[in-house]
Amino acid sequence: MTAMSTPESPSAEVELLSFRLADEEYSVDIMSVREIRGWTRATPLPHAPPHVRGVINLRGTVLPVVDLSVRLGMAPVPGDSRNVIIVVQVGSQTTGLLVNAVSDILSLPRSELQPPPDLVADGDQSFIEALTIVDGRMIRVLDLRAVLPDQSAEAA
């Protein structure tokens, strides 16, 4: 199936899945992506954080869906047939990310990834792991561990 991520040399290639949120372009490491699904209406959960759209049934598994726009402080994704849900896995946690559209699969040397400027005042809302420029477009690489809601406390 998929190879486990291992520490790699700076010259190694990284593959990113890029997608759009409003007029901005973001990406995630393709090794964390399990599948890309068409829009499915999520069932809302009471007392869920505003960025959690709800849950969907993914082949018998209850999958939380995060509206990535809201999580990043932007206007909500409308949730229509043009939108997609990117199913990602980080550790044992699987989550759906609602985005406007998937753009591309990018393969580039790790050396082209630059750390973001340290502009965050409180330090705990830094969702951007790296930045890169592809064909004149600035693409943000998300740190999924920071973006995804922590479910370990809820699962205990």
Coordinates of C-alpha atoms in Angstrom, one line a residue:
M1 CA 0.0 0.0 0.0
T2 CA 1.8 3.2 1.1
A3 CA 5.3 3.6 2.4
M4 CA 5.8 5.0 5.9
S5 CA 7.2 8.5 6.0
T6 CA 10.8 8.5 7.0
P7 CA 13.2 11.4 7.6
E8 CA 14.7 12.3 4.3
S9 CA 17.7 14.3 3.1
P10 CA 17.1 17.9 2.1
S11 CA 17.6 17.0 -1.6
A12 CA 14.8 14.4 -1.5
E13 CA 11.5 15.0 -3.3
V14 CA 8.3 15.7 -1.6
E15 CA 4.8 15.1 -3.2
L16 CA 2.1 17.5 -2.2
L17 CA -1.6 17.5 -3.0
S18 CA -2.6 21.2 -3.7
F19 CA -6.1 22.5 -3.3
R20 CA -8.0 25.8 -3.2
L21 CA -9.8 27.6 -0.4
A22 CA -11.5 30.7 -1.7
D23 CA -8.8 32.3 -3.9
E24 CA -5.9 30.9 -2.0
E25 CA -3.8 27.7 -2.6
Y26 CA -2.8 25.3 0.1
S27 CA -1.3 21.8 0.1
V28 CA -0.7 18.8 2.3
D29 CA 1.8 16.0 2.1
I30 CA 0.3 13.4 -0.2
M31 CA 1.5 10.6 2.1
S32 CA -1.2 11.7 4.6
V33 CA -4.0 11.6 1.9
R34 CA -6.1 8.5 1.9
E35 CA -8.7 9.5 -0.7
I36 CA -10.5 12.3 -2.3
R37 CA -14.3 12.2 -2.2
G38 CA -17.1 14.3 -3.8
W39 CA -19.1 16.6 -1.6
T40 CA -21.2 14.7 1.0
R41 CA -23.5 16.6 3.4
A42 CA -22.2 16.1 6.9
T43 CA -24.5 15.4 9.9
P44 CA -24.0 18.2 12.4
L45 CA -23.0 17.4 16.0
P46 CA -24.1 19.4 19.0
H47 CA -21.4 21.4 20.8
A48 CA -18.8 20.7 18.0
P49 CA -16.3 23.5 17.4
P50 CA -17.4 25.9 14.6
H51 CA -14.9 24.4 12.1
V52 CA -16.2 20.9 12.5
R53 CA -19.0 20.6 9.8
G54 CA -20.2 17.3 11.3
V55 CA -19.7 13.6 10.5
I56 CA -20.2 11.4 7.4
N57 CA -20.4 7.7 6.9
L58 CA -17.2 6.5 5.2
R59 CA -17.8 2.8 4.4
G60 CA -19.2 2.1 7.9
T61 CA -16.8 4.4 9.7
V62 CA -17.9 7.7 11.3
L63 CA -15.6 10.4 9.8
P64 CA -15.4 13.9 11.2
V65 CA -15.4 16.6 8.5
V66 CA -13.5 19.9 9.1
D67 CA -14.3 23.0 7.1
L68 CA -10.7 24.0 6.4
S69 CA -11.7 27.5 5.5
V70 CA -13.3 28.1 8.9
R71 CA -10.4 26.4 10.7
L72 CA -8.0 28.8 9.0
G73 CA -10.1 31.9 9.8
M74 CA -11.8 32.4 6.5
A75 CA -15.4 32.3 5.3
P76 CA -17.0 28.8 5.2
V77 CA -16.8 26.5 2.2
P78 CA -20.3 26.6 0.6
G79 CA -20.7 22.8 0.6
D80 CA -22.0 22.0 -2.9
S81 CA -21.3 19.6 -5.7
R82 CA -18.2 21.5 -6.8
N83 CA -16.5 21.0 -3.4
V84 CA -14.5 18.0 -2.3
I85 CA -13.6 16.2 0.9
I86 CA -9.9 15.2 1.2
V87 CA -9.7 12.2 3.6
V88 CA -6.4 12.5 5.5
Q89 CA -4.8 10.4 8.2
V90 CA -2.3 11.6 10.8
G91 CA -1.2 8.8 13.2
S92 CA -4.4 6.9 14.1
Q93 CA -6.7 9.9 13.4
T94 CA -8.6 10.0 10.1
T95 CA -10.5 13.2 9.2
G96 CA -12.2 14.7 6.2
L97 CA -11.1 18.2 5.1
L98 CA -13.8 20.2 3.2
V99 CA -12.1 22.3 0.5
N100 CA -13.3 24.2 -2.6
A101 CA -11.4 22.1 -5.1
V102 CA -8.3 19.9 -5.6
S103 CA -5.8 21.6 -7.9
D104 CA -2.8 19.4 -8.6
I105 CA -0.2 16.9 -7.4
L106 CA 3.1 18.7 -7.0
S107 CA 6.5 16.9 -6.9
L108 CA 9.4 19.1 -5.8
P109 CA 12.7 19.0 -3.9
R110 CA 12.4 19.5 -0.2
S111 CA 15.0 22.3 -0.6
E112 CA 12.3 24.4 -2.3
L113 CA 10.1 24.4 0.9
Q114 CA 10.8 27.5 2.9
P115 CA 9.8 28.0 6.6
P116 CA 7.0 30.6 7.1
P117 CA 7.9 33.9 8.6
D118 CA 7.5 33.9 12.4
L119 CA 4.6 36.3 12.6
V120 CA 2.3 34.5 15.0
A121 CA 2.1 36.4 18.3
D122 CA 0.8 33.6 20.6
G123 CA 2.6 30.8 18.8
D124 CA -0.2 28.2 19.0
Q125 CA -2.1 29.0 15.8
S126 CA 0.7 28.3 13.3
F127 CA -0.9 26.0 10.8
I128 CA 1.6 26.6 8.0
E129 CA 4.5 24.3 8.0
A130 CA 6.2 25.7 4.8
L131 CA 5.8 27.9 1.8
T132 CA 6.8 27.2 -1.8
I133 CA 6.4 28.9 -5.1
V134 CA 5.3 26.9 -8.1
D135 CA 4.8 28.5 -11.5
G136 CA 4.6 31.9 -9.8
R137 CA 2.0 30.8 -7.3
M138 CA 2.6 30.9 -3.6
I139 CA 1.5 27.6 -2.1
R140 CA 1.2 27.1 1.7
V141 CA 2.0 23.6 3.1
L142 CA -0.3 22.9 6.0
D143 CA 0.9 21.2 9.3
L144 CA -1.9 18.7 9.7
R145 CA -1.0 17.9 13.3
A146 CA -1.7 21.6 14.1
V147 CA -4.8 21.9 11.9
L148 CA -6.7 18.7 12.9
P149 CA -8.8 18.8 16.1
D150 CA -7.2 16.7 18.9
Q151 CA -9.5 13.7 19.4
S152 CA -7.3 11.7 21.8
A153 CA -8.9 13.3 24.9
E154 CA -12.4 12.7 23.5
A155 CA -11.6 9.1 22.6
A156 CA -10.5 8.2 26.1

